[in-house]
PDB file of C-alpha atoms in Angstrom:
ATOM      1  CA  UNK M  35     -34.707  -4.810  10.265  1.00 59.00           C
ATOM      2  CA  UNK M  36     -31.840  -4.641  13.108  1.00 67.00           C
ATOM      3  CA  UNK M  37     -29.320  -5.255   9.970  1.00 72.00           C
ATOM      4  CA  UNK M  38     -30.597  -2.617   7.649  1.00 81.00           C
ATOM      5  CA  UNK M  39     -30.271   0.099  10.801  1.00 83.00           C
ATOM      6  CA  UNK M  40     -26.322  -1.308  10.926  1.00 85.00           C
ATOM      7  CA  UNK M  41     -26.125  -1.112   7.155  1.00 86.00           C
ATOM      8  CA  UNK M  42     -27.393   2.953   6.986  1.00 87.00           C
ATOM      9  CA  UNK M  43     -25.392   3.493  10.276  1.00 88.00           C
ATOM     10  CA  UNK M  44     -22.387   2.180   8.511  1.00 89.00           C
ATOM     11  CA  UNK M  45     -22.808   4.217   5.065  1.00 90.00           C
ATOM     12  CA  UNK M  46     -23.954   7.542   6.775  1.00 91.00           C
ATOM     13  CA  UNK M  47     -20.633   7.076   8.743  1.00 93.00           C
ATOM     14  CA  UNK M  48     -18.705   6.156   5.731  1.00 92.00           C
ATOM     15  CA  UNK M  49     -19.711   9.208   3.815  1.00 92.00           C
ATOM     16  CA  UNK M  50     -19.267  11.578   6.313  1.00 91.00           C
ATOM     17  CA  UNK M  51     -15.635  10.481   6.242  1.00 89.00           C
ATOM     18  CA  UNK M  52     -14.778  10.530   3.115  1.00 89.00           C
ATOM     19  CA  UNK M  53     -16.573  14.046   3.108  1.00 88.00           C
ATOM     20  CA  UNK M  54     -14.417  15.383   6.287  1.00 87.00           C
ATOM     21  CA  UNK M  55     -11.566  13.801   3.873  1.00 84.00           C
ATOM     22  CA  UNK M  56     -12.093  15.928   1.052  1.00 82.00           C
ATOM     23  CA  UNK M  57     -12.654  19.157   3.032  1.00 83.00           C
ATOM     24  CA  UNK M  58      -9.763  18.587   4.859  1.00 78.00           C
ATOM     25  CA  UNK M  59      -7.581  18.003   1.708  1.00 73.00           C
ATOM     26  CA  UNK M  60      -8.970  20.943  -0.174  1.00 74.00           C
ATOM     27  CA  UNK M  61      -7.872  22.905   3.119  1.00 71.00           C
ATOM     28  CA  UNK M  62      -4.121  22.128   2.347  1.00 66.00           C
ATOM     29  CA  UNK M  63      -2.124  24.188   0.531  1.00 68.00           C
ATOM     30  CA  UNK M  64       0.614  21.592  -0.823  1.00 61.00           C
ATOM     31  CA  UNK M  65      -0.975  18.501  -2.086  1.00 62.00           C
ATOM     32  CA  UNK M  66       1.642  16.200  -1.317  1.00 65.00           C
ATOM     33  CA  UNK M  67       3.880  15.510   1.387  1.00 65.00           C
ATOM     34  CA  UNK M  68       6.791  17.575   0.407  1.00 74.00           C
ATOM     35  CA  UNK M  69       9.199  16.185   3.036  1.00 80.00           C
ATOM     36  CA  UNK M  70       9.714  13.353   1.437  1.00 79.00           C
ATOM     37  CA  UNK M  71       9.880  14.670  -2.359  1.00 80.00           C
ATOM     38  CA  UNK M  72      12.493  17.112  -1.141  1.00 84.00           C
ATOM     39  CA  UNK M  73      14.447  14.233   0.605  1.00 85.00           C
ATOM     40  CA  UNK M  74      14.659  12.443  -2.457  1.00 84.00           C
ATOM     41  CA  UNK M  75      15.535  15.008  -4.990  1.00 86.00           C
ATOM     42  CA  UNK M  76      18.272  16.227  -2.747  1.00 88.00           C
ATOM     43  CA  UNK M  77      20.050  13.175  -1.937  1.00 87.00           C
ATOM     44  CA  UNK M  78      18.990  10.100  -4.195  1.00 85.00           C
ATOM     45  CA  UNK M  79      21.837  11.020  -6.939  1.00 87.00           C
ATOM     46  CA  UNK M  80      24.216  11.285  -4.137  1.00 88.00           C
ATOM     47  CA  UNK M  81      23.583   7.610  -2.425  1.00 86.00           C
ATOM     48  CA  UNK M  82      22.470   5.679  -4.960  1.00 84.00           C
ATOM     49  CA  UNK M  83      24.793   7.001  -7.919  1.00 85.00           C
ATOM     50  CA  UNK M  84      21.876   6.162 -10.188  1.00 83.00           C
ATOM     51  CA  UNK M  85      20.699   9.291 -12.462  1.00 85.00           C
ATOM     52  CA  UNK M  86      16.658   8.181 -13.021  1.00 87.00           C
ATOM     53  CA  UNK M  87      14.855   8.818  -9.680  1.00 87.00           C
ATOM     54  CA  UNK M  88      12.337   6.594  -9.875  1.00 86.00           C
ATOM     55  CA  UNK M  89      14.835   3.893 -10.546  1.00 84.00           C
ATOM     56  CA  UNK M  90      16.826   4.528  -7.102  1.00 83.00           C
ATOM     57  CA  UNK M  91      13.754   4.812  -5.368  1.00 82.00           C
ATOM     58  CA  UNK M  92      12.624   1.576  -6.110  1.00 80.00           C
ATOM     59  CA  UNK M  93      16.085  -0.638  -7.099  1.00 80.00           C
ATOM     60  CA  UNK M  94      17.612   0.855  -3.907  1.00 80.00           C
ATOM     61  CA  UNK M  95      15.535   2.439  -1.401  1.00 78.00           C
ATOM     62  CA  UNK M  96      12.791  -0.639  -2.009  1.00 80.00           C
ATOM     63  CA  UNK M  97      14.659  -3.276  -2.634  1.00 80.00           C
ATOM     64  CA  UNK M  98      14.397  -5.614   0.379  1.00 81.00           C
ATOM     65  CA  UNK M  99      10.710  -4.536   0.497  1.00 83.00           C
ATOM     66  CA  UNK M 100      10.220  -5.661  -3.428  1.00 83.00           C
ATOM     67  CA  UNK M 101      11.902  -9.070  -2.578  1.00 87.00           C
ATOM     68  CA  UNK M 102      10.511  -9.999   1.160  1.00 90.00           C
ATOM     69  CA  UNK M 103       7.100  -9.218  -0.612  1.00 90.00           C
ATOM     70  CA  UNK M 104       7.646 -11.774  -4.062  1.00 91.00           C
ATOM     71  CA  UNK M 105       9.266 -14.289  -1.269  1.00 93.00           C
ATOM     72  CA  UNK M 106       5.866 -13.827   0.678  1.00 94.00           C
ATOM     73  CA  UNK M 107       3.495 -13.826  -2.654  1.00 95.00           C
ATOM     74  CA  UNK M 108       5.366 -17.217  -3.421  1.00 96.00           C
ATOM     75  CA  UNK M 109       5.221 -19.150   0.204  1.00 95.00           C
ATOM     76  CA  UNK M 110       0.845 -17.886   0.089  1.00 94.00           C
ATOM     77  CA  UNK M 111       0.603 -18.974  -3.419  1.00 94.00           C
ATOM     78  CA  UNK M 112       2.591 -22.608  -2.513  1.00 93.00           C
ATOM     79  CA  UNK M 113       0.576 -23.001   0.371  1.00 90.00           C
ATOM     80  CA  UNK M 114      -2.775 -22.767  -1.102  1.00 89.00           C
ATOM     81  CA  UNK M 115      -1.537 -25.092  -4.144  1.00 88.00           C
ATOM     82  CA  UNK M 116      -0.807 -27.907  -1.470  1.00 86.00           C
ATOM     83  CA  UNK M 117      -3.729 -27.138   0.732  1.00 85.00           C
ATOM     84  CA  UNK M 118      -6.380 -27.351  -2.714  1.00 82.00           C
ATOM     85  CA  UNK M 119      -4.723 -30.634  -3.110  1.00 77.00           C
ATOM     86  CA  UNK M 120      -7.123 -34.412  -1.967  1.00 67.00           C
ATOM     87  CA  UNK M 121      -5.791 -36.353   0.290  1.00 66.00           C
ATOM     88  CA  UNK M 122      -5.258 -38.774  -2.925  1.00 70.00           C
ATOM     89  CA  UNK M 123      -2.689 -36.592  -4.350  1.00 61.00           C
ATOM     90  CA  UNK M 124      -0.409 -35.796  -1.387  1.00 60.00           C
ATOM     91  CA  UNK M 125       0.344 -39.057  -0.939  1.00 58.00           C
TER      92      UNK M 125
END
């Protein structure tokens, strides 16, 4: 019984935020953050050189980010390969 209480204490909660959520987005009057849109329309052509804005933002505003998180996805991926293995077929 002790766990159900939890389990409506935690959805009650959990819907009330998502409903202060909403209200508070429907409250805005831009529906993005514009600082950064207007950052990159202004200056991506001029420090990257490259004419297609999604392609700066992500070839050379991202770049480190894109490979750090492959290097990451391969190390995790290596690491559960060798720790699946038996004792039989490490050694």
């Amino acid at each position: 019984m002790k766990n159900k209480t939890w389990f409506n204490a935690f959805v009650v909660m959990a819907l009330f935020g998502v409903g202060f959520h909403m209200f508070l987005l429907t409250q805005s009057n831009t529906p993005y953050n514009t600082l950064s849109y207007d950052y990159f329309i202004a200056l991506a052509y001029g420090e990257t050189g490259s004419k297609n804005l999604p392609t700066s933002i992500y070839l050379n505003y991202r770049l480190f980010d894109s490979v750090f998180e492959s290097t990451i996805l391969f190390v995790v991926t290596a690491g559960i390969l060798f720790m699946g293995k038996s004792d039989k077929d490490v050694r």
